CSV table of C-alpha atoms in Angstrom, one decimal:
chain,number,residue,atom,x,y,z
A,98,MET,CA,15.0,-0.9,20.6
A,99,SER,CA,11.5,-2.3,21.4
A,100,LYS,CA,9.5,-4.3,18.9
A,101,ARG,CA,6.9,-1.6,18.7
A,102,ASN,CA,9.5,1.1,17.8
A,103,LEU,CA,10.8,-1.3,15.1
A,104,ALA,CA,7.3,-1.7,13.8
A,105,LEU,CA,6.8,2.1,13.6
A,106,ILE,CA,10.1,2.4,11.7
A,107,GLY,CA,9.0,-0.3,9.3
A,108,ALA,CA,5.7,1.4,8.7
A,109,THR,CA,7.6,4.7,8.0
A,110,PHE,CA,9.9,3.0,5.5
A,111,VAL,CA,6.7,1.7,3.7
A,112,SER,CA,5.4,5.2,3.3
A,113,LEU,CA,8.9,6.4,2.1
A,114,ILE,CA,9.0,3.7,-0.6
A,115,TYR,CA,5.4,4.4,-1.7
A,116,GLY,CA,6.2,8.2,-1.7
A,117,VAL,CA,9.0,7.8,-4.4
A,118,THR,CA,7.1,5.0,-6.2
A,119,PHE,CA,4.6,7.4,-7.8
A,120,THR,CA,7.3,9.3,-9.7
A,121,ILE,CA,9.1,6.1,-10.6
A,122,ALA,CA,6.0,4.3,-11.8
A,123,LYS,CA,4.9,7.3,-13.9
A,124,ASP,CA,8.1,6.9,-16.0
A,125,VAL,CA,7.1,3.3,-16.8
A,126,MET,CA,3.3,3.6,-17.4
A,127,PRO,CA,1.7,3.8,-19.9
A,128,LEU,CA,4.6,4.5,-22.3
A,129,TYR,CA,6.3,1.1,-21.9
A,130,ILE,CA,3.7,-1.0,-20.2
A,131,ASP,CA,0.0,-0.4,-19.4
A,132,ALA,CA,-1.5,-0.4,-15.9
A,133,TYR,CA,-3.0,-3.9,-15.8
A,134,GLY,CA,0.1,-5.4,-17.4
A,135,PHE,CA,2.3,-3.7,-14.8
A,136,ILE,CA,0.0,-5.0,-12.0
A,137,LEU,CA,0.4,-8.6,-13.4
A,138,LEU,CA,4.2,-8.1,-13.4
A,139,ARG,CA,4.1,-6.7,-9.8
A,140,ALA,CA,2.0,-9.5,-8.5
A,141,GLY,CA,3.9,-12.3,-10.4
A,142,GLY,CA,7.3,-11.0,-9.4
A,143,SER,CA,6.4,-10.6,-5.8
A,144,MET,CA,4.8,-14.0,-5.7
A,145,ILE,CA,8.0,-15.6,-7.0
A,146,LEU,CA,10.1,-13.7,-4.4
A,147,PHE,CA,7.8,-14.7,-1.5
A,148,TRP,CA,7.9,-18.4,-2.4
A,149,LEU,CA,11.7,-18.3,-2.8
A,150,VAL,CA,12.2,-16.7,0.6
A,151,TRP,CA,9.8,-19.1,2.2
A,152,LEU,CA,12.1,-22.0,1.2
A,153,PHE,CA,14.6,-20.8,3.8
A,154,MET,CA,12.1,-20.0,6.6
A,155,PRO,CA,10.8,-22.3,9.4
A,156,LYS,CA,7.8,-24.2,8.0
A,157,GLU,CA,4.3,-23.9,9.5
A,158,LYS,CA,1.1,-25.7,8.5
A,159,ILE,CA,-1.9,-23.5,7.7
A,160,ALA,CA,-5.2,-24.8,9.0
A,161,PHE,CA,-7.6,-25.5,6.1
A,162,ASN,CA,-10.3,-23.3,7.6
A,163,ASP,CA,-7.9,-20.3,7.4
A,164,PHE,CA,-7.7,-20.5,3.6
A,165,PRO,CA,-10.9,-18.6,3.0
A,166,ARG,CA,-9.4,-15.7,5.0
A,167,ILE,CA,-6.2,-15.9,2.9
A,168,ILE,CA,-8.2,-15.8,-0.3
A,169,ALA,CA,-10.2,-12.8,1.0
A,170,ALA,CA,-6.9,-11.1,1.9
A,171,ALA,CA,-5.6,-11.8,-1.7
A,172,PHE,CA,-8.8,-10.3,-3.2
A,173,PHE,CA,-8.9,-7.1,-1.0
A,174,GLY,CA,-5.1,-6.6,-0.6
A,175,VAL,CA,-3.7,-7.6,-4.0
A,176,ALA,CA,-6.2,-8.1,-6.9
A,177,PHE,CA,-9.2,-5.7,-6.2
A,178,ASN,CA,-7.0,-3.2,-4.4
A,179,MET,CA,-4.4,-2.8,-7.3
A,180,LEU,CA,-6.9,-3.1,-10.2
A,181,THR,CA,-9.3,-0.4,-8.9
A,182,PHE,CA,-6.5,2.0,-7.9
A,183,PHE,CA,-4.7,1.9,-11.2
A,184,LYS,CA,-7.9,2.0,-13.3
A,185,GLY,CA,-9.2,4.9,-11.1
A,186,LEU,CA,-5.9,6.8,-11.4
A,187,SER,CA,-6.1,6.5,-15.2
A,188,LEU,CA,-9.5,8.2,-15.2
A,189,THR,CA,-9.1,10.9,-12.7
A,190,SER,CA,-6.3,13.4,-11.7
A,191,PRO,CA,-3.5,12.4,-9.3
A,192,ILE,CA,-4.5,15.1,-6.9
A,193,SER,CA,-8.1,13.9,-6.7
A,194,ALA,CA,-6.9,10.3,-6.2
A,195,ALA,CA,-4.5,11.2,-3.5
A,196,VAL,CA,-7.1,13.2,-1.6
A,197,ILE,CA,-9.4,10.2,-1.6
A,198,MET,CA,-6.7,7.8,-0.6
A,199,VAL,CA,-6.0,9.6,2.6
A,200,SER,CA,-9.5,8.6,3.7
A,201,THR,CA,-8.1,5.1,4.3
A,202,PRO,CA,-7.3,5.6,8.0
A,203,MET,CA,-10.8,7.0,8.6
A,204,ILE,CA,-12.2,3.9,6.8
A,205,VAL,CA,-10.0,1.5,8.8
A,206,LEU,CA,-10.9,3.2,12.1
A,207,THR,CA,-14.6,2.8,11.3
A,208,LEU,CA,-14.3,-0.8,10.1
A,209,SER,CA,-12.2,-1.7,13.2
A,210,ALA,CA,-14.9,-0.2,15.4
A,211,LEU,CA,-17.6,-2.2,13.6
A,212,ILE,CA,-15.8,-5.5,12.9
A,213,MET,CA,-13.1,-5.8,15.6
A,214,LYS,CA,-15.0,-3.8,18.3
A,215,GLU,CA,-11.9,-1.5,18.6
A,216,ARG,CA,-12.6,1.4,20.8
A,217,MET,CA,-12.2,4.8,19.1
A,218,GLN,CA,-10.2,7.0,21.4
A,219,LYS,CA,-10.6,10.8,21.1
A,220,ARG,CA,-6.8,11.2,20.8
A,221,MET,CA,-6.7,8.9,17.8
A,222,VAL,CA,-9.7,10.6,16.1
A,223,PHE,CA,-8.1,14.0,16.6
A,224,GLY,CA,-4.7,12.7,15.2
A,225,ILE,CA,-6.4,11.3,12.1
A,226,ILE,CA,-8.3,14.6,11.5
A,227,LEU,CA,-5.0,16.6,11.9
A,228,GLY,CA,-3.2,14.3,9.4
A,229,LEU,CA,-6.1,14.5,7.0
A,230,ILE,CA,-6.1,18.3,7.1
A,231,GLY,CA,-2.3,18.4,6.6
A,232,THR,CA,-2.3,15.9,3.7
A,233,ALA,CA,-5.3,17.7,2.0
A,234,PHE,CA,-3.4,21.0,2.1
A,235,LEU,CA,-0.2,19.4,0.8
A,236,ILE,CA,-2.0,17.8,-2.1
A,237,LEU,CA,-4.4,20.6,-3.0
A,238,TYR,CA,-1.6,23.1,-3.3
A,239,GLY,CA,0.5,20.8,-5.4
A,240,LYS,CA,0.6,20.8,-9.2
A,241,SER,CA,-1.9,18.8,-11.2
A,242,ILE,CA,-0.4,16.3,-13.7
A,243,GLY,CA,-2.4,15.2,-16.7
A,244,SER,CA,-6.1,15.4,-17.3
A,245,ALA,CA,-9.1,13.6,-16.0
A,246,THR,CA,-11.1,11.7,-18.7
A,247,ASN,CA,-13.9,10.4,-16.4
A,248,ALA,CA,-13.3,12.0,-12.9
A,249,GLY,CA,-16.5,10.7,-11.4
A,250,LEU,CA,-15.9,7.1,-12.1
A,251,GLY,CA,-12.2,7.4,-11.4
A,252,ASN,CA,-12.8,9.0,-8.0
A,253,PHE,CA,-15.3,6.3,-7.2
A,254,LEU,CA,-12.8,3.5,-8.1
A,255,VAL,CA,-10.1,5.1,-5.9
A,256,LEU,CA,-12.5,5.3,-3.0
A,257,VAL,CA,-13.4,1.6,-3.6
A,258,ASN,CA,-9.7,0.8,-3.5
A,259,ALA,CA,-9.3,2.7,-0.2
A,260,ILE,CA,-12.2,0.7,1.3
A,261,SER,CA,-10.7,-2.6,-0.1
A,262,TYR,CA,-7.3,-1.8,1.6
A,263,GLY,CA,-9.1,-1.1,4.9
A,264,PHE,CA,-10.7,-4.6,4.7
A,265,TYR,CA,-7.4,-6.2,3.9
A,266,LEU,CA,-5.6,-4.7,7.0
A,267,ILE,CA,-8.4,-6.0,9.2
A,268,ILE,CA,-8.6,-9.5,7.6
A,269,VAL,CA,-4.8,-10.0,7.6
A,270,LYS,CA,-4.4,-9.0,11.3
A,271,LYS,CA,-5.9,-12.3,12.5
A,272,LEU,CA,-3.5,-14.2,10.3
A,273,MET,CA,-0.6,-12.3,11.7
A,274,ASP,CA,-1.6,-13.2,15.2
A,275,LYS,CA,-1.6,-16.9,14.3
A,276,TYR,CA,1.2,-17.4,11.8
A,277,ASN,CA,4.6,-16.2,10.7
A,278,ALA,CA,4.2,-13.7,7.8
A,279,PHE,CA,6.1,-15.8,5.3
A,280,THR,CA,3.8,-18.8,6.0
A,281,PHE,CA,0.7,-17.2,4.4
A,282,VAL,CA,1.8,-14.1,2.4
A,283,LYS,CA,3.1,-16.4,-0.4
A,284,TRP,CA,-0.4,-17.8,-0.7
A,285,ILE,CA,-1.9,-14.3,-0.7
A,286,TYR,CA,0.2,-13.4,-3.7
A,287,LEU,CA,-0.4,-16.7,-5.4
A,288,PHE,CA,-4.1,-16.3,-5.2
A,289,GLY,CA,-3.8,-12.6,-6.0
A,290,PHE,CA,-1.7,-13.3,-9.1
A,291,ILE,CA,-4.3,-15.8,-10.4
A,292,MET,CA,-7.1,-13.2,-9.8
A,293,VAL,CA,-5.3,-10.4,-11.8
A,294,LEU,CA,-4.1,-12.8,-14.6
A,295,PRO,CA,-7.2,-12.5,-16.8
A,296,PHE,CA,-7.0,-8.6,-16.6
A,297,GLY,CA,-3.3,-8.1,-17.2
A,298,TRP,CA,-2.2,-10.9,-19.5
A,299,GLY,CA,-3.3,-9.2,-22.7
A,300,GLN,CA,-1.4,-6.0,-21.9
A,301,PHE,CA,1.6,-7.9,-20.6
A,302,GLN,CA,1.9,-9.7,-23.9
A,303,THR,CA,2.0,-6.5,-25.9
A,304,VAL,CA,5.1,-5.2,-24.2
A,305,GLU,CA,8.1,-4.9,-26.6
A,306,TRP,CA,10.9,-5.7,-24.2
A,307,ALA,CA,13.6,-5.1,-26.8
A,308,LEU,CA,12.6,-1.4,-26.9
A,309,VAL,CA,12.5,-0.9,-23.1
A,310,PRO,CA,15.6,1.1,-21.9
A,311,MET,CA,17.8,-0.3,-19.1
A,312,ASP,CA,16.8,2.5,-16.7
A,313,ILE,CA,13.1,1.6,-17.2
A,314,CYS,CA,14.0,-2.0,-16.4
A,315,TRP,CA,15.6,-0.9,-13.2
A,316,LYS,CA,12.5,1.2,-12.3
A,317,ILE,CA,10.3,-1.9,-13.0
A,318,GLY,CA,12.6,-3.9,-10.7
A,319,PHE,CA,12.3,-1.2,-8.0
A,320,VAL,CA,8.5,-1.4,-8.1
A,321,VAL,CA,8.4,-5.2,-8.0
A,322,VAL,CA,11.1,-5.7,-5.3
A,323,PHE,CA,10.7,-2.6,-3.1
A,324,SER,CA,7.3,-1.1,-3.8
A,325,THR,CA,5.5,-4.5,-3.7
A,326,PHE,CA,7.5,-7.3,-2.1
A,327,LEU,CA,9.3,-5.3,0.6
A,328,THR,CA,6.4,-3.0,1.5
A,329,TYR,CA,3.9,-5.8,1.9
A,330,LEU,CA,6.4,-7.7,4.1
A,331,LEU,CA,7.2,-4.6,6.2
A,332,ASN,CA,3.4,-3.9,6.6
A,333,LEU,CA,2.8,-7.4,7.8
A,334,LEU,CA,5.7,-7.4,10.2
A,335,SER,CA,4.5,-4.0,11.5
A,336,MET,CA,1.0,-5.4,12.2
A,337,LYS,CA,2.5,-7.9,14.6
A,338,GLU,CA,2.9,-5.1,17.0
A,339,LEU,CA,0.5,-2.4,15.8
A,340,LYS,CA,-3.3,-2.1,15.3
A,341,PRO,CA,-4.7,-1.9,11.7
A,342,THR,CA,-5.7,1.7,12.5
A,343,THR,CA,-2.1,2.6,13.4
A,344,VAL,CA,-0.7,1.1,10.3
A,345,ALA,CA,-3.3,2.8,8.1
A,346,VAL,CA,-2.5,6.3,9.4
A,347,PHE,CA,1.0,6.1,8.0
A,348,ILE,CA,-0.6,6.6,4.5
A,349,TYR,CA,-0.5,10.3,5.5
A,350,LEU,CA,3.3,10.3,5.2
A,351,GLN,CA,3.2,9.1,1.6
A,352,PRO,CA,2.4,12.5,-0.1
A,353,LEU,CA,4.9,14.1,2.3
A,354,PHE,CA,7.7,11.9,1.1
A,355,ALA,CA,6.6,12.2,-2.5
A,356,THR,CA,6.9,16.0,-2.2
A,357,ILE,CA,10.4,15.7,-0.7
A,358,PHE,CA,11.4,13.4,-3.5
A,359,ALA,CA,10.1,15.8,-6.1
A,360,ILE,CA,11.9,18.7,-4.5
A,361,SER,CA,15.1,16.8,-4.5
A,362,LEU,CA,14.8,16.2,-8.2
A,363,GLY,CA,14.1,19.9,-8.9
A,364,LYS,CA,10.4,19.2,-9.9
A,365,ASP,CA,8.9,21.2,-7.0
A,366,GLU,CA,9.6,24.0,-4.5
A,367,LEU,CA,9.4,24.2,-0.8
A,368,SER,CA,6.7,26.6,0.6
A,369,LEU,CA,5.1,27.6,3.9
A,370,VAL,CA,2.0,25.5,3.0
A,371,LYS,CA,4.1,22.4,2.6
A,372,ILE,CA,6.1,23.0,5.8
A,373,GLY,CA,2.8,23.6,7.8
A,374,SER,CA,1.3,20.5,6.2
A,375,ALA,CA,4.3,18.4,7.2
A,376,VAL,CA,4.0,19.6,10.8
A,377,LEU,CA,0.3,18.7,10.9
A,378,ILE,CA,1.0,15.2,9.4
A,379,PHE,CA,3.7,14.4,11.9
A,380,VAL,CA,1.6,15.6,14.9
A,381,GLY,CA,-1.3,13.5,13.6
A,382,VAL,CA,0.9,10.3,13.2
A,383,TYR,CA,2.4,10.9,16.7
A,384,LEU,CA,-1.1,11.2,18.4
A,385,VAL,CA,-2.3,8.0,16.7
A,386,THR,CA,0.8,5.9,17.3
A,387,GLN,CA,1.2,6.7,21.0
A,388,LYS,CA,0.4,3.8,23.3
A,389,LYS,CA,-2.3,4.3,25.9
A,390,ASN,CA,-0.9,4.7,29.5
């Protein structure tokens, strides 16, 4: 199997993990731990895992002039990204947030064209539009959970998060071309953890761990190990072979996998709209991920 196909499989697994994470994380927040406290736990736990794994990896020295890029990646990919999304999600509805999040590939495509001078091929643009339509239908015909307390501000924060993630994908691409992923990702999470510490420490301290059931502890572990550590690692490894635009388009698969997971738990039903949406999403991803002849 080629490295590119392995990268595509890795990006698909990232979307699969994120798709089930929404349901799992909702069981944890805010009943047992608030959003910013959970973010601190995610960043801190992943930071420890990356540093531990790095001990068994080949050692590389990072050039001093690359640390500003690493700090920027920590800001856009960990701290600002997580804080704006969780805060925005707490203010708006999940459906609104999900609709805005699927604008990420559009944002990355635009930023890549502006910053990296990446040519926008018609096939890629058409694939992104198809995926956007499919995802929008899938989400808009889903069930709304909870209520929006300040939808305007919440939607704005989720949009800021999508733009932040787009910047991260572009910033980290040059690091991937220069270093092994384990060489710099530990630094990204160290700086990211320091950045979120002032926001999450107060909420983290209020958690009454003695009252947290064991199944909730397992779900917290899943979010830290799989939804954070493994997904960031797989994304970085995928970007060794794929463009930021290609990696970003896999966000379209997340609501699809989330729906499949919900149906398997008996929380949703299959319909023609969902089947049609799935077809559009997969065609869109196929068009974007095909190499130019």
